[in-house]
Amino acid sequence: MPSLKPAESTHLRRIVLMAVLFAIPFALILARYYYLQIVAHEFYAQKSQFLHSRKATKITQLRGTIYSSMGTPLASSRYRESVYLAPSFFKGDDRTMRRAALLFGRTLGINPQTLQTKMEKNRDFVLKRNIDDEKITNLRDICMELDVKAAILPKLLYQIKEARRDYPQGELAAHVVGLTQRDAHGDNIGLSGAEATYNADIAGQMVDMDEGEERLTPEEAQQKAAGNDVHLTIHDAIQEYTQSALKSQVEKFQAKSGVCVVMEVGTGAILAMASYPDFDLNNPTASPKTSQANRCLMYAISPGSVMKVFTSAALLENGKLNPNETVDCHGGSISFQVGRNETRKIKDSHELGVVTVMKAFAESSNVAYTILGQR
């Protein structure tokens, strides 16, 4: 082969150099491909499985705050950390399950046999509520001791922020505010009072902080999970005084119970609503269950003769009563059909016959005003 001329040699070197420069990136790509597919295959396969099968960090709904008309919080919510256990991870490995129950039980102060019984049901359950960071670290150390790989740890243990309901004012307007009861993830269901009446507005919604590879910040997740606030017409000072005065009078006259409602005449706004016996919203089980009933709303009260004034006024205003007309009081007793098979007897304290409405009013005849009221 004839030797290359200087110009040809220069061109060849340039061609080789360009080929090498183009080949290097492809070589690097091939090397990376080989590393991902062959060398690090197991690691990335586990990571992929983790990303697709992990349980997301969930934040339960956070109920809105209930305020008085003065802006005082009567009911509020805060988060507490709870750790759940997914026994399906063990997949029939009874030995590891028993070991896990023993170690978890010792760390959390729970009977290991009780834990093992729950784990054998193969359903996720709460391991510990209101848990601190130190205990969480201890649980993760136990998982490592059980030879649970870090990449699949969330399959066995996972955390959920759960809501807890607090009542800063305790007994103040307890019957009006009402109680909540637990669902699977916190104090989230309104049971009575405003908690039940406005439950759909207050409740909020469950939020997953993990959405694929995107993750909501705690602030974004909590804002999304929060329910609406409710502002009552209850006035703190008037409510407190009303409850105190009612309690004093019930005890003074040794009554079984008592009620008192304070209304603003111009607007009809309820400024105070008290029922005695009362109870502490933060510790409702310390009082009898009957104390939780709002007697102002739930109990029928026979108001007696004071209501005859309103019955008379309504009849007169509508032109359905002449004070000088007569009414038959049926000798002080009359029966009415109130159902298919039920009658109710109305009585007077003394016998009256046919008398004028004025006379019936003066004698406070229950029979007469039951008849007149039906008009």
XYZ file of C-alpha atoms in Angstrom, residues 169-327:
159
model
C -64.592 25.783 76.551
C -65.609 22.424 78.031
C -69.184 22.731 79.369
C -69.983 26.069 77.708
C -72.866 25.549 75.233
C -72.105 21.825 75.269
C -75.617 20.853 74.147
C -75.593 23.376 71.309
C -72.134 22.414 70.015
C -72.729 18.652 70.318
C -70.453 15.627 70.099
C -68.601 13.694 67.414
C -67.878 10.004 67.108
C -64.945 8.174 65.569
C -64.800 6.690 62.129
C -61.845 4.592 60.933
C -59.463 7.584 60.976
C -60.432 10.027 63.714
C -63.216 12.108 65.282
C -64.927 12.794 61.978
C -68.674 12.135 62.349
C -71.069 14.659 63.903
C -73.257 12.926 66.484
C -75.394 15.713 67.968
C -75.887 19.481 68.085
C -74.187 21.728 65.536
C -71.615 18.980 64.935
C -74.378 16.816 63.455
C -76.527 19.553 61.877
C -73.634 21.029 59.881
C -71.655 17.809 59.501
C -71.588 17.937 55.691
C -70.112 21.448 55.785
C -67.660 20.884 58.639
C -66.396 17.394 57.736
C -63.665 18.049 55.123
C -62.168 15.234 53.015
C -59.447 12.569 53.076
C -56.277 13.563 51.148
C -53.377 11.489 49.775
C -50.119 13.426 50.037
C -48.569 11.147 47.411
C -49.990 11.321 43.897
C -47.701 9.216 41.694
C -44.294 10.826 42.005
C -45.789 14.218 42.853
C -46.104 14.984 46.555
C -48.277 17.622 48.171
C -46.651 19.732 50.842
C -48.128 19.326 54.356
C -49.613 22.816 54.081
C -51.279 22.041 50.726
C -52.609 18.703 51.973
C -54.011 20.153 55.192
C -55.669 23.035 53.356
C -57.278 20.558 50.962
C -58.433 18.317 53.817
C -59.969 21.099 55.949
C -63.726 21.564 56.309
C -65.652 24.846 56.616
C -66.016 26.797 59.846
C -69.376 27.471 61.529
C -70.246 30.677 63.424
C -73.089 30.377 65.954
C -75.211 33.204 67.382
C -74.361 32.046 70.929
C -72.871 34.893 73.027
C -70.150 33.657 75.394
C -70.968 35.836 78.409
C -74.753 35.454 78.117
C -74.412 31.687 77.665
C -72.134 31.375 80.693
C -74.452 33.450 82.887
C -77.526 31.544 81.674
C -75.979 28.166 82.498
C -74.892 29.374 85.933
C -78.312 30.865 86.767
C -80.162 27.784 85.524
C -77.979 25.447 87.584
C -78.505 27.599 90.655
C -82.307 27.547 90.312
C -82.529 23.822 89.589
C -80.478 23.066 92.697
C -82.385 25.620 94.812
C -85.774 24.075 94.017
C -84.406 20.508 93.809
C -85.809 20.068 90.295
C -84.867 17.093 88.153
C -83.898 19.295 85.221
C -84.297 22.734 83.703
C -84.058 24.655 80.439
C -83.491 28.281 79.503
C -83.324 30.024 76.114
C -82.283 33.658 75.601
C -83.402 35.175 72.293
C -82.674 38.558 70.727
C -86.123 40.010 70.142
C -85.327 42.040 67.022
C -83.680 39.234 65.035
C -84.704 35.963 66.688
C -81.023 35.066 67.167
C -80.444 32.552 69.973
C -77.951 34.215 72.335
C -77.971 31.386 74.865
C -79.472 27.930 75.108
C -78.953 26.031 78.340
C -80.098 22.623 79.513
C -79.420 21.199 82.965
C -77.989 18.698 83.891
C -75.080 19.551 81.589
C -71.796 17.802 80.742
C -68.194 18.413 79.679
C -67.619 17.940 75.944
C -64.031 16.835 76.619
C -65.161 14.098 79.006
C -68.777 13.199 78.165
C -68.618 9.727 79.715
C -68.116 11.286 83.175
C -71.815 12.283 83.154
C -74.937 10.139 82.639
C -75.978 9.789 79.004
C -79.258 11.576 79.783
C -77.208 14.710 80.550
C -76.198 14.924 76.890
C -79.777 15.519 75.720
C -80.600 19.098 74.723
C -83.900 19.323 76.581
C -84.666 22.682 74.939
C -85.131 20.903 71.608
C -85.691 17.240 72.346
C -88.202 17.244 75.205
C -91.857 18.245 74.868
C -92.800 20.748 77.588
C -96.368 21.439 78.715
C -96.327 25.239 79.057
C -99.658 25.417 80.895
C -101.889 28.463 81.269
C -99.373 31.022 79.995
C -100.030 29.735 76.456
C -103.756 30.580 76.681
C -102.783 34.237 76.225
C -101.173 33.459 72.852
C -104.027 31.182 71.775
C -106.547 33.955 72.555
C -104.447 36.595 70.785
C -104.068 34.469 67.648
C -107.827 33.728 67.507
C -108.783 37.382 68.048
C -106.298 38.622 65.460
C -107.695 36.223 62.860
C -111.324 37.041 63.650
C -112.077 33.547 64.936
C -113.079 34.450 68.489
C -115.640 36.650 70.217
C -114.888 37.140 73.925
C -118.599 37.109 74.715
C -119.463 33.898 72.880
C -120.000 30.679 74.820
C -118.007 27.470 74.884
